[in-house]
PDB file of C-alpha atoms in Angstrom:
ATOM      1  CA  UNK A   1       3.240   2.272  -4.574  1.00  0.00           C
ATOM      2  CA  UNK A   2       3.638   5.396  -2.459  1.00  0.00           C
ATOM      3  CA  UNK A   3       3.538   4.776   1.149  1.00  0.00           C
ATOM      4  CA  UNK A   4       0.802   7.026   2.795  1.00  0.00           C
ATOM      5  CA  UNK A   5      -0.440   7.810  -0.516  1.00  0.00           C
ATOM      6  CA  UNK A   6      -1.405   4.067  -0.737  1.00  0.00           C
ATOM      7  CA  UNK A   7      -1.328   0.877   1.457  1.00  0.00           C
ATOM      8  CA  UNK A   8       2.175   1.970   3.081  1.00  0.00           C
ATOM      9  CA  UNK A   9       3.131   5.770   2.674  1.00  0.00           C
ATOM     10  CA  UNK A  10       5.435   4.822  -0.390  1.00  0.00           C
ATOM     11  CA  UNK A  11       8.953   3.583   0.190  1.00  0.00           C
ATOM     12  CA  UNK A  12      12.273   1.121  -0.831  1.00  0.00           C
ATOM     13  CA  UNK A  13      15.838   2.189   0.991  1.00  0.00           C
ATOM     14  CA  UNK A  14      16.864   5.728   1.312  1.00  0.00           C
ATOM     15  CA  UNK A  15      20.714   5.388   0.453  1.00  0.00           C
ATOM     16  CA  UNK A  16      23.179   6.525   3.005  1.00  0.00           C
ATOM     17  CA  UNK A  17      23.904  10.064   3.675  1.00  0.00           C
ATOM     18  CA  UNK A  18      26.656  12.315   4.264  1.00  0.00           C
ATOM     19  CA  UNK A  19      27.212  13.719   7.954  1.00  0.00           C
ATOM     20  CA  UNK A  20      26.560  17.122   8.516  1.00  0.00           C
ATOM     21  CA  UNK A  21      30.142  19.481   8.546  1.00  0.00           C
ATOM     22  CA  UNK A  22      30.988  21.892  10.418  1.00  0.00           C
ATOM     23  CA  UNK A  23      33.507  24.402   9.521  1.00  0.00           C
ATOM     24  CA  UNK A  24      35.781  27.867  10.785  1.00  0.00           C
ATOM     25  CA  UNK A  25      35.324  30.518   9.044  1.00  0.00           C
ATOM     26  CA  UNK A  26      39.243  31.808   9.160  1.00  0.00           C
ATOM     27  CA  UNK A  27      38.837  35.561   8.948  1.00  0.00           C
ATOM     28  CA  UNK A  28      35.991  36.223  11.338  1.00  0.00           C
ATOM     29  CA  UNK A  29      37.289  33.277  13.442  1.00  0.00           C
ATOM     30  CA  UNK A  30      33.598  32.447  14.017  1.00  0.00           C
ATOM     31  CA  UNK A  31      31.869  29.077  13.990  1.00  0.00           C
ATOM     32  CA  UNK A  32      29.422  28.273  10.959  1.00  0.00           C
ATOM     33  CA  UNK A  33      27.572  25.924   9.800  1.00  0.00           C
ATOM     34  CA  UNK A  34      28.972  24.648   6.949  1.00  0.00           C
ATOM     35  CA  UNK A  35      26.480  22.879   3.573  1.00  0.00           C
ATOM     36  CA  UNK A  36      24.558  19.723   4.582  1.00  0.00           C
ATOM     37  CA  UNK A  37      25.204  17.112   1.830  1.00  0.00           C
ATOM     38  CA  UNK A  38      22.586  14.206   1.641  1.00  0.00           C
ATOM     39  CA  UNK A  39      21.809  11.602  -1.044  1.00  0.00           C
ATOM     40  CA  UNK A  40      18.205  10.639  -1.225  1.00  0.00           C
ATOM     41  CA  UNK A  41      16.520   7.367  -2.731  1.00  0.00           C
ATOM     42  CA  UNK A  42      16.811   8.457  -5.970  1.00  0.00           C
ATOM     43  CA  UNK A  43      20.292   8.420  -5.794  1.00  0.00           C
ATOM     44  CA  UNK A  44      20.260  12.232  -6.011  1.00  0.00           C
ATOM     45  CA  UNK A  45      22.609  14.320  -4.412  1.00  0.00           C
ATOM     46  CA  UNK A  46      21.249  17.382  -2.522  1.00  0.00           C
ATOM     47  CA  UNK A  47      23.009  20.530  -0.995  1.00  0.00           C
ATOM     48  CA  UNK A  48      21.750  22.639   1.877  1.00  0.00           C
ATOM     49  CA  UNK A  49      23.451  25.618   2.491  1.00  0.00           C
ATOM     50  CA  UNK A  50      22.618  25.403   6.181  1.00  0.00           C
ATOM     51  CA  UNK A  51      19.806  23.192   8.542  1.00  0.00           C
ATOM     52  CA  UNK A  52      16.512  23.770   7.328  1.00  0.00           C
ATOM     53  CA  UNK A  53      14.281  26.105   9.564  1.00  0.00           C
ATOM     54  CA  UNK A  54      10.977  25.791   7.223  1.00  0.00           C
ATOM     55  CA  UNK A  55      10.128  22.343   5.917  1.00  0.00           C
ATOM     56  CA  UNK A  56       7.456  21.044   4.123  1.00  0.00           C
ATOM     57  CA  UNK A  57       6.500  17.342   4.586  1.00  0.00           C
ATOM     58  CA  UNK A  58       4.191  15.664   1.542  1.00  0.00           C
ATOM     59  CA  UNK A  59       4.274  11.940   3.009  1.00  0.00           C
ATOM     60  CA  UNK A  60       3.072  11.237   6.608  1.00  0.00           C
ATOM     61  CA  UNK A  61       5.651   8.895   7.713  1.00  0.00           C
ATOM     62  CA  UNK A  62       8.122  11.452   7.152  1.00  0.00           C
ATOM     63  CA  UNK A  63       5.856  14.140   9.234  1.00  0.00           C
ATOM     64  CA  UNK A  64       5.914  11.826  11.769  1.00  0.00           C
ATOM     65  CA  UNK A  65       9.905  11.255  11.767  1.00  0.00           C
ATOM     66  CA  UNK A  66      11.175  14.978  12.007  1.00  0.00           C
ATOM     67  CA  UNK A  67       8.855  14.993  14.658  1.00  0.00           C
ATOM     68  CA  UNK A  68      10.002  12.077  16.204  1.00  0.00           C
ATOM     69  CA  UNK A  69      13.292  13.780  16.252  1.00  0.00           C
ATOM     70  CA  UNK A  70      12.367  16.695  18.058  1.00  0.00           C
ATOM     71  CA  UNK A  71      11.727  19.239  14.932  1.00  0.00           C
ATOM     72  CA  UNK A  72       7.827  19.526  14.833  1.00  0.00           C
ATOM     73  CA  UNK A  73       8.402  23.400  15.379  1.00  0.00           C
ATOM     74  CA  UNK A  74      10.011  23.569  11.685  1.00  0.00           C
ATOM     75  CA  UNK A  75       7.486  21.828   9.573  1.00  0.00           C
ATOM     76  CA  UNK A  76       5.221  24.729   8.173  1.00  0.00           C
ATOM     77  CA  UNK A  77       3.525  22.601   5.668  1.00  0.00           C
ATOM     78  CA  UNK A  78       2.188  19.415   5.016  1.00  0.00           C
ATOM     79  CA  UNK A  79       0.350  16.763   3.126  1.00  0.00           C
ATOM     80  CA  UNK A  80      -4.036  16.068   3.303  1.00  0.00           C
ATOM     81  CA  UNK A  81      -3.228  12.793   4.653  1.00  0.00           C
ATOM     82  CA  UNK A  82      -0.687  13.810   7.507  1.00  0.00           C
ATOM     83  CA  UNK A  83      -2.601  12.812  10.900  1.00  0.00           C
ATOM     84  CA  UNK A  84      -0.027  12.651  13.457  1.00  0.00           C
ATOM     85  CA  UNK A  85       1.014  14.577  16.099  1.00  0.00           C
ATOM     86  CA  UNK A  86      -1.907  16.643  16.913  1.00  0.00           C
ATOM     87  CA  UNK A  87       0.614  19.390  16.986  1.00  0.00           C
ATOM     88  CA  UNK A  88       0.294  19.515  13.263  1.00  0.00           C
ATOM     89  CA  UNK A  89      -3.263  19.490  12.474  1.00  0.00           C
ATOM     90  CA  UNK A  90      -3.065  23.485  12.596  1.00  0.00           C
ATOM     91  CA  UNK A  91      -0.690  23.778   9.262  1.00  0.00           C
ATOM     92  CA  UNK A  92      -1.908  24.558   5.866  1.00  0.00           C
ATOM     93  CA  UNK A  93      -2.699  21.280   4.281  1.00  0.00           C
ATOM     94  CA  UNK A  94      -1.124  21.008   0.570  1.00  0.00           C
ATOM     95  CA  UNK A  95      -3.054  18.192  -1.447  1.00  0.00           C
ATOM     96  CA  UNK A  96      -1.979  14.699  -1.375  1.00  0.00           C
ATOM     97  CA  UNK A  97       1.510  12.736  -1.656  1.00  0.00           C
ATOM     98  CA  UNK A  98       1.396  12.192  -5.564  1.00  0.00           C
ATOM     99  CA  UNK A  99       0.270  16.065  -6.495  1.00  0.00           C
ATOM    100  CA  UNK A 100       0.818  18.292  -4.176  1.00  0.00           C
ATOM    101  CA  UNK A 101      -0.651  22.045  -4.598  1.00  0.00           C
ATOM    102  CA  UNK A 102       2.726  23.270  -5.956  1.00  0.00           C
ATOM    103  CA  UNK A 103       1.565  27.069  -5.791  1.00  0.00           C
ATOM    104  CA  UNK A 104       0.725  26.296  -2.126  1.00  0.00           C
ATOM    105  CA  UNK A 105       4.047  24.997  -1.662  1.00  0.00           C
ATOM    106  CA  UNK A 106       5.726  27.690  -3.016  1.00  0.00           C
ATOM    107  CA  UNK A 107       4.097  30.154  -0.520  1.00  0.00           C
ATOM    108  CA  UNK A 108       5.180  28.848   2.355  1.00  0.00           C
ATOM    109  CA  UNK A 109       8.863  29.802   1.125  1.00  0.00           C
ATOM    110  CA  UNK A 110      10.145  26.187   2.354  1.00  0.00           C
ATOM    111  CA  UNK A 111      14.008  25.468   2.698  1.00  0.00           C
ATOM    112  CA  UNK A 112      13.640  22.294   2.023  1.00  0.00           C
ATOM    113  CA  UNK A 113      10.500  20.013   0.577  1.00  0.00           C
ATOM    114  CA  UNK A 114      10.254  15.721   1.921  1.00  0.00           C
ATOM    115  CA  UNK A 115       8.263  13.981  -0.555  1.00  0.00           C
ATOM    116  CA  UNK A 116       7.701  10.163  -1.588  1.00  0.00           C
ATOM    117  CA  UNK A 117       9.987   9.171  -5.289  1.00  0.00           C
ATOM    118  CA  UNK A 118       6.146   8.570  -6.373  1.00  0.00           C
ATOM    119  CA  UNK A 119       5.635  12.161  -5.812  1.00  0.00           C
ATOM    120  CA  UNK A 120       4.640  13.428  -9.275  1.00  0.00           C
ATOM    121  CA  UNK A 121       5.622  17.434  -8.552  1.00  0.00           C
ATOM    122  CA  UNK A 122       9.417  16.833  -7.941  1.00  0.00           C
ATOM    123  CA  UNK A 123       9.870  17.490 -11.337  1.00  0.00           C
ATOM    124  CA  UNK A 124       8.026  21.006 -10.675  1.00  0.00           C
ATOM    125  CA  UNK A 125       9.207  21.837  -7.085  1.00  0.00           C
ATOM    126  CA  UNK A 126      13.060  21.596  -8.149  1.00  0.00           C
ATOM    127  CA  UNK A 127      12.040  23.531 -11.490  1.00  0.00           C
ATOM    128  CA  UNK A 128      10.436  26.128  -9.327  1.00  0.00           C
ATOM    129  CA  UNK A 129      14.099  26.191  -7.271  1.00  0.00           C
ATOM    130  CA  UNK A 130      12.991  24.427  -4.003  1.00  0.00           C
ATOM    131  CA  UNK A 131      15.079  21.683  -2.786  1.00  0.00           C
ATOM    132  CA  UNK A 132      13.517  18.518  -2.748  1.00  0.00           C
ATOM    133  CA  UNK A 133      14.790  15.453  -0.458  1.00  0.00           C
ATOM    134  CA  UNK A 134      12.826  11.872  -1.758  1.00  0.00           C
ATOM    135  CA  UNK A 135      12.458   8.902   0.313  1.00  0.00           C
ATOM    136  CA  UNK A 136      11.059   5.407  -0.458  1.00  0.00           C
ATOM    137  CA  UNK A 137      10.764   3.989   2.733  1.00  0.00           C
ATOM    138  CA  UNK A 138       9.828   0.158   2.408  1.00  0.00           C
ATOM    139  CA  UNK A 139      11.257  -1.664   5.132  1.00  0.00           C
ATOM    140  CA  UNK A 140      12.201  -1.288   9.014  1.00  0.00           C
ATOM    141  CA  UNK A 141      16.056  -0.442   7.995  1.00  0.00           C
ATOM    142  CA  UNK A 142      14.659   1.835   5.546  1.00  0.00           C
ATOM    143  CA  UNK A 143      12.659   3.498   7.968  1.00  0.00           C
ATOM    144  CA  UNK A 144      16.509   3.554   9.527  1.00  0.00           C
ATOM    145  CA  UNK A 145      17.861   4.893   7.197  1.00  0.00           C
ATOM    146  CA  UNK A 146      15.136   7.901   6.492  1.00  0.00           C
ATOM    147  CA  UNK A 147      15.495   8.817  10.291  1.00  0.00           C
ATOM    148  CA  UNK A 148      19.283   9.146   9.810  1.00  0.00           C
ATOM    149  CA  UNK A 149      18.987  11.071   6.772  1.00  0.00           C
ATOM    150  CA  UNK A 150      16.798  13.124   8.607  1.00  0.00           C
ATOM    151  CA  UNK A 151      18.863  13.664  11.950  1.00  0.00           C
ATOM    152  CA  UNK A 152      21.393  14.724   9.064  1.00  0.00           C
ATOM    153  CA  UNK A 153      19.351  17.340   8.033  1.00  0.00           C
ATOM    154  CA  UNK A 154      18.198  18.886  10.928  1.00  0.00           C
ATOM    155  CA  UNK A 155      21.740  18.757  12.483  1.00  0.00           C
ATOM    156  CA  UNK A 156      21.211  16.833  15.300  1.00  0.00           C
ATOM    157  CA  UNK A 157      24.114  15.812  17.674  1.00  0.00           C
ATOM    158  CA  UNK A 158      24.646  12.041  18.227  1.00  0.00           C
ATOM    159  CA  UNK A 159      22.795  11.336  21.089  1.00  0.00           C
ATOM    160  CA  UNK A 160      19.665  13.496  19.556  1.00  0.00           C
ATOM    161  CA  UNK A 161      19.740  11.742  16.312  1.00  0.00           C
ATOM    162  CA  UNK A 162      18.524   8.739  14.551  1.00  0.00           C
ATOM    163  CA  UNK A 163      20.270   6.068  16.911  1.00  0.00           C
ATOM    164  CA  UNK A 164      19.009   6.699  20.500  1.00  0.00           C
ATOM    165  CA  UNK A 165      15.513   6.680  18.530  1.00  0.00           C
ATOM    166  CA  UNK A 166      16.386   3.303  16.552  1.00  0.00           C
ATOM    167  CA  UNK A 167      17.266   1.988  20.063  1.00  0.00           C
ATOM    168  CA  UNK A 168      14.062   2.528  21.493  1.00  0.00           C
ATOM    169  CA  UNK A 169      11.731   1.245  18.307  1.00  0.00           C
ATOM    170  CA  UNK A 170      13.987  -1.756  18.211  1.00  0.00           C
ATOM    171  CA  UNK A 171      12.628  -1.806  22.449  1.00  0.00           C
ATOM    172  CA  UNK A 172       9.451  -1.469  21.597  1.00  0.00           C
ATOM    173  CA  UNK A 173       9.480  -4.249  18.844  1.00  0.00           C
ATOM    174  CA  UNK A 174      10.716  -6.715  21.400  1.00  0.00           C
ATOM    175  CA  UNK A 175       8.210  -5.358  23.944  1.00  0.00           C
ATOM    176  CA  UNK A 176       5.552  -6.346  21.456  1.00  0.00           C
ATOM    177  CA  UNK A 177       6.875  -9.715  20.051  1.00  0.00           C
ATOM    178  CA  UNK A 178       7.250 -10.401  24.072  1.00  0.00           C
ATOM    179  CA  UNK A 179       2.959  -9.845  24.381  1.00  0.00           C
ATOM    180  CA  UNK A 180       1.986 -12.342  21.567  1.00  0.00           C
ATOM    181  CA  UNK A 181       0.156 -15.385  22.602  1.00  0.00           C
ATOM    182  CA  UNK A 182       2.239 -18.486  22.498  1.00  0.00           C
ATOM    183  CA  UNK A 183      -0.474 -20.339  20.560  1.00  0.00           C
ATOM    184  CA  UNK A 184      -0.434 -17.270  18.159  1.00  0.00           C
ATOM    185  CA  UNK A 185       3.043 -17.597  17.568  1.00  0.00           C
ATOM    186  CA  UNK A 186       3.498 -19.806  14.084  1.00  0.00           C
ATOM    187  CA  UNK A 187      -0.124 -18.764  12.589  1.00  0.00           C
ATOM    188  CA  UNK A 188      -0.015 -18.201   8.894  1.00  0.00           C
ATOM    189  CA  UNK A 189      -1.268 -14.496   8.384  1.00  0.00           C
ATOM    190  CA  UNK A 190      -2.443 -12.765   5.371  1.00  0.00           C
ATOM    191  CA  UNK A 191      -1.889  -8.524   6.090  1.00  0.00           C
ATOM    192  CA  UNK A 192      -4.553  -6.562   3.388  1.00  0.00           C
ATOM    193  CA  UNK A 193      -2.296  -3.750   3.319  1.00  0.00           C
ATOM    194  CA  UNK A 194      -5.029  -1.811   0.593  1.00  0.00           C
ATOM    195  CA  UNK A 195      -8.443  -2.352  -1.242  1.00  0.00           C
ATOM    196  CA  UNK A 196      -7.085  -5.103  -4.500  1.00  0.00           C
ATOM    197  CA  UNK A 197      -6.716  -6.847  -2.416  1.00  0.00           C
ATOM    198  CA  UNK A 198      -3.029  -5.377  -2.233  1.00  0.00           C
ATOM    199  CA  UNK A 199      -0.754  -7.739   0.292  1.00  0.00           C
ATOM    200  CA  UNK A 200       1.758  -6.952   2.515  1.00  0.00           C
ATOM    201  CA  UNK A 201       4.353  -9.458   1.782  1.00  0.00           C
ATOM    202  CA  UNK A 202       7.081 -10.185   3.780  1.00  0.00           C
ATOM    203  CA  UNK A 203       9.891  -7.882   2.522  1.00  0.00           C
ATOM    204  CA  UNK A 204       7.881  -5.083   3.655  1.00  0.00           C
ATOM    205  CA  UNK A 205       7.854  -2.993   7.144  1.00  0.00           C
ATOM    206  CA  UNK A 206       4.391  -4.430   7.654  1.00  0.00           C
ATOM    207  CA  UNK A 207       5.750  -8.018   6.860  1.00  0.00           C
ATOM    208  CA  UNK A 208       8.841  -7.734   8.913  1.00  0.00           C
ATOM    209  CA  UNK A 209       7.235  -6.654  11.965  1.00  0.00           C
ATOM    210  CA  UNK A 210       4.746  -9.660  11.350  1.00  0.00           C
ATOM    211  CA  UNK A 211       7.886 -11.831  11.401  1.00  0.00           C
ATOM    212  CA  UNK A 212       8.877 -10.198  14.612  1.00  0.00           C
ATOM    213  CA  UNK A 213       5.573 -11.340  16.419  1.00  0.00           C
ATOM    214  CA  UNK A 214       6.044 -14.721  15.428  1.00  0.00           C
ATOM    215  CA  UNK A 215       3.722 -15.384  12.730  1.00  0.00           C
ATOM    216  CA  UNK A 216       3.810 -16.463   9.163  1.00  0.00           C
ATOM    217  CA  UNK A 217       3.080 -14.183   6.255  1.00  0.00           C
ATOM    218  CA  UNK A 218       1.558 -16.330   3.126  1.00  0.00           C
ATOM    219  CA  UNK A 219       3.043 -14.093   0.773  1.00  0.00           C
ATOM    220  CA  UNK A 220       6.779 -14.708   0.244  1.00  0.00           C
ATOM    221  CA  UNK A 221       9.760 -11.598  -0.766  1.00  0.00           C
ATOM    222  CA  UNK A 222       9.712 -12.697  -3.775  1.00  0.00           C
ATOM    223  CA  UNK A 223       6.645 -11.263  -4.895  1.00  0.00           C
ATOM    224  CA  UNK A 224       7.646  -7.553  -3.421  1.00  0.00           C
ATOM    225  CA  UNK A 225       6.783  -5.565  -0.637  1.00  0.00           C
ATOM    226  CA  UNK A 226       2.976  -4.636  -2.024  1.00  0.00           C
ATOM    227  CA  UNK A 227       1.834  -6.847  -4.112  1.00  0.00           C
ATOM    228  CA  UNK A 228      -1.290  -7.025  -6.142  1.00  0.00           C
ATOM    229  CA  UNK A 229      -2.568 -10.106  -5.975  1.00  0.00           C
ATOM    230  CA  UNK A 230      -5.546 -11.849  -7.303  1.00  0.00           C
ATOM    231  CA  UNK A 231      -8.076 -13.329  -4.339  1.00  0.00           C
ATOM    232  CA  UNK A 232      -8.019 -16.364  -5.152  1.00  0.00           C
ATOM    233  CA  UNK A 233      -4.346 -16.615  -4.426  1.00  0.00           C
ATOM    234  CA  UNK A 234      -5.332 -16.231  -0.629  1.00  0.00           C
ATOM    235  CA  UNK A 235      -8.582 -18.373  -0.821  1.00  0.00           C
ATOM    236  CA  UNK A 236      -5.595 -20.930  -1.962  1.00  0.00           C
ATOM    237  CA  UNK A 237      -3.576 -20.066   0.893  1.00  0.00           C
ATOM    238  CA  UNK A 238      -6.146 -20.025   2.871  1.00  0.00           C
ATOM    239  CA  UNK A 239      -4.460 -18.717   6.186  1.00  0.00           C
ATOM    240  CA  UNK A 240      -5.208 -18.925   9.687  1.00  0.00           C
ATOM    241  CA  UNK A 241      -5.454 -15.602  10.471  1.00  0.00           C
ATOM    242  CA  UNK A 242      -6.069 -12.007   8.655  1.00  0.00           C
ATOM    243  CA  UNK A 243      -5.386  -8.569   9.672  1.00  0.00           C
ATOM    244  CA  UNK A 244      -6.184  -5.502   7.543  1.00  0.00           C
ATOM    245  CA  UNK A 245      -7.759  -1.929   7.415  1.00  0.00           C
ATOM    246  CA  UNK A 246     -11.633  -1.877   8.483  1.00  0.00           C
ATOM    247  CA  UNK A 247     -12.267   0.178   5.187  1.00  0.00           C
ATOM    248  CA  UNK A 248     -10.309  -2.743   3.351  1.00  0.00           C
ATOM    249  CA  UNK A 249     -11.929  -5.992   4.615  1.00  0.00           C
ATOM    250  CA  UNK A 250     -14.916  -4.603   5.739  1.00  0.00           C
ATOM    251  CA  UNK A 251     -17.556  -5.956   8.248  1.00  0.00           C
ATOM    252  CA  UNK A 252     -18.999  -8.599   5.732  1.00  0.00           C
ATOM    253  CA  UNK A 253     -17.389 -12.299   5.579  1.00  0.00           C
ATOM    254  CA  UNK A 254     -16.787 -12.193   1.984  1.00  0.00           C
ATOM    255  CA  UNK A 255     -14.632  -8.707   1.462  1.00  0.00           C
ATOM    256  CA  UNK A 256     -13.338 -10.579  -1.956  1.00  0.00           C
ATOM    257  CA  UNK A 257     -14.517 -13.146  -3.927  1.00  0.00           C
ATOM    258  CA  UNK A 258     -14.365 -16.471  -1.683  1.00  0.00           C
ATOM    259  CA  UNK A 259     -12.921 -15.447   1.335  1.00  0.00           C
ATOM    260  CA  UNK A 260     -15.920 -16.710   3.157  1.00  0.00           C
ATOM    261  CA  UNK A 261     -14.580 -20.210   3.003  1.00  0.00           C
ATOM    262  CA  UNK A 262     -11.104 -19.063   4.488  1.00  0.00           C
ATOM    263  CA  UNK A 263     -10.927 -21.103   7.759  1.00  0.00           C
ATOM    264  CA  UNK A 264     -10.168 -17.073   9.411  1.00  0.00           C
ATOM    265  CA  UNK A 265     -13.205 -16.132   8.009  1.00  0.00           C
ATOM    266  CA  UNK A 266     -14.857 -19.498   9.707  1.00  0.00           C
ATOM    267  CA  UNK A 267     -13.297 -19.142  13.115  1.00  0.00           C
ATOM    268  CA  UNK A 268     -13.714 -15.447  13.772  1.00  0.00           C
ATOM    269  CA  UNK A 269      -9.618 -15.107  13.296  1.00  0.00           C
ATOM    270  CA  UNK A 270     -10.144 -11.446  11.940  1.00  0.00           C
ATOM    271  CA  UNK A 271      -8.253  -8.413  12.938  1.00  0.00           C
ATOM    272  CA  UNK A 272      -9.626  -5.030  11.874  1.00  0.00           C
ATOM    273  CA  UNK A 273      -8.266  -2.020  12.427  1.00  0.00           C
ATOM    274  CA  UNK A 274      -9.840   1.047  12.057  1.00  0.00           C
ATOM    275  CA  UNK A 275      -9.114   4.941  11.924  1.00  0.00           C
ATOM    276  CA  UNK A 276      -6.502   6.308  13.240  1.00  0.00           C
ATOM    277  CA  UNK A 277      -5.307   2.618  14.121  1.00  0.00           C
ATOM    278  CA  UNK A 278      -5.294   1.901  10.414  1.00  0.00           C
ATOM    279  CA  UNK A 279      -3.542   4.777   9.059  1.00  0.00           C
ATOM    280  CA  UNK A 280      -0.988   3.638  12.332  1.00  0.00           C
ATOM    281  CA  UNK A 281      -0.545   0.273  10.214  1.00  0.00           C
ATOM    282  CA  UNK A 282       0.275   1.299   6.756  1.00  0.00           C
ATOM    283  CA  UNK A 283       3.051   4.032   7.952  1.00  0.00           C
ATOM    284  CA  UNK A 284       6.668   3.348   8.220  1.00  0.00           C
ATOM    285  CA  UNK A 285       7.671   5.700  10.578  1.00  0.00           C
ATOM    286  CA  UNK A 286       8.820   5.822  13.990  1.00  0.00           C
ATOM    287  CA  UNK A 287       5.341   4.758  14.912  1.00  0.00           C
ATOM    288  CA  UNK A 288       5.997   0.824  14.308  1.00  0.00           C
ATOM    289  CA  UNK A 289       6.005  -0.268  17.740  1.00  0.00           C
ATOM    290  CA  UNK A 290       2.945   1.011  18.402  1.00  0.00           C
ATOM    291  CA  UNK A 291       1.361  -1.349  15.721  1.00  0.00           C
ATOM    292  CA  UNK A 292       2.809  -4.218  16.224  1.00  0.00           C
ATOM    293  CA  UNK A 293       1.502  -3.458  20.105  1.00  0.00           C
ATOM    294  CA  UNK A 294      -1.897  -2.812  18.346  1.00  0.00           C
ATOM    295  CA  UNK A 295      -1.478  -6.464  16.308  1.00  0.00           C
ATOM    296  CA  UNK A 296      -0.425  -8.205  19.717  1.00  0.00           C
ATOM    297  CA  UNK A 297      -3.239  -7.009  21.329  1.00  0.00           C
ATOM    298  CA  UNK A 298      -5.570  -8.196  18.832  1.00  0.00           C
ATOM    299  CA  UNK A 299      -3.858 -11.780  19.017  1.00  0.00           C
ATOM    300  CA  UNK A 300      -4.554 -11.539  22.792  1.00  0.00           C
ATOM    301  CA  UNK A 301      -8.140 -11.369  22.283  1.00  0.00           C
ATOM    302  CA  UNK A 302      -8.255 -14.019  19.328  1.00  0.00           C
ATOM    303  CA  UNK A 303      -5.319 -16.428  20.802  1.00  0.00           C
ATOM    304  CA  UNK A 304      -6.797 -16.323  24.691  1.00  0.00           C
TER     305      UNK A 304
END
């Protein structure tokens, strides 16, 4: 499932990436930039002949990362659902995640193209000679691992890179975790990451930064990051707390079959989150501290 194209913005573990070189060129005895060689989560092995000065982002998490590290100015393009920063609302918008307007692409003469492995065009967008980077980010070390391929690409010197920003979501994590109610802490939670109901379980981002405020997710790793799960496997559960999209539960006590009898349901234990807030929830990007502040503050009005 593609994370920001559905309950997350689509993602499993970018694999590491080369450095970018630098090199001397001998006869002019002038410094260049020498090729940037990364390996995305498909394993694939991509070649830029220099940094990218025109890129075009199909996933929103990955918007949201380049500018994170400082490169909003270079993203000329991007995807329907991109929302965040306000600096980009002005770009041409290129259809969704999964199938992009190729054509549109194209246009904007990008150097380099950041889409989800879901993404159905990369097939298309290579053929077509773009270069194409994919990421599957699934998890907070995944999200890691996108912002260093990332800093990678754009060139960035160490202490503008993917670390110093790792150092200060991993700050605002703890911050978070810190602002949960004790009695919250040890709740059993069910997160409805998308309409299915479709779970965030505990391998994913969502789930880990769950674990990181203390509470207990009801569905385990081993039934993946997003499952799809039948309602009456959380009726069975029948947790003590849920947290999900407004569009996804709803205002009603019964969003799926039986839910009305969950003892959350019965004691008011709901958090909804809606807009913007939502869309906060579902993307792994640099952005995670500021939902898990978003899910500690709605344990500080339910755990007073």
């Amino acid at each position: 499932m593609a994370v920001g194209a559905g309950p997350a913005d689509g993602s499993a573990g970018a694999a590491p990436v080369a450095a970018p070189a630098i090199a001397v060129e001998a006869r002019a005895g002038q410094r260049v930039a020498a090729p940037i060689v990364l390996t995305d989560a498909r394993g694939k092995v991509v070649r830029l002949s220099a940094s990218p000065q025109r890129i075009v982002s199909l996933l929103p998490s990955l918007a949201e990362s380049v500018c994170a590290l400082g490169a909003c100015a270079r993203i000329v393009g991007v995807d329907r659902y991109t929302t965040w920063p306000p600096a980009l609302a002005q770009l041409p918008r290129l259809g969704g995640n999964l199938e992009p307007n190729v054509e549109a692409v194209l246009a904007l003469r990008p150097d380099v193209v950041l889409v989800s492995v879901a993404s159905r065009a990369i097939p298309r967008l290579e053929a077509l000679g773009l270069k194409v980077i994919a990421f599957e980010p699934r998890t907070h070390a995944d999200v890691r691992a996108v912002l260093r391929t990332l800093a990678a690409m754009l060139a960035l010197p160490p202490e503008q890179g993917a670390e110093p920003l790792w150092a200060r979501i991993e700050q605002g994590l703890v911050q978070a975790a810190q602002a949960v109610p004790a009695q919250a802490r040890g709740q059993r939670v069910y997160f409805d990451a998308s309409r299915g109901p479709v779970a965030a379980g505990e391998s994913s981002f969502i789930g880990e930064t769950l674990t990181r405020l203390g509470l207990v997710n009801i569905v385990p790793a081993a039934l993946g990051p997003f499952p799809r799960l039948n309602p009456e496997y959380v009726v069975r559960a029948d947790p003590d707390l849920l947290m999900g999209a407004q569009r996804s539960l709803g205002d009603s006590r019964e969003p799926y079959p039986g839910w009305s009898s969950l003892r959350a349901m019965q004691s008011g234990r709901v958090c909804r989150f809606a807009g913007t807030q939502a869309d906060l929830m579902i993307r792994p990007s640099p952005r995670l501290p500021e939902a898990a502040m978003a899910m500690a503050r709605c344990l500080q009005r339910l755990y007073p």
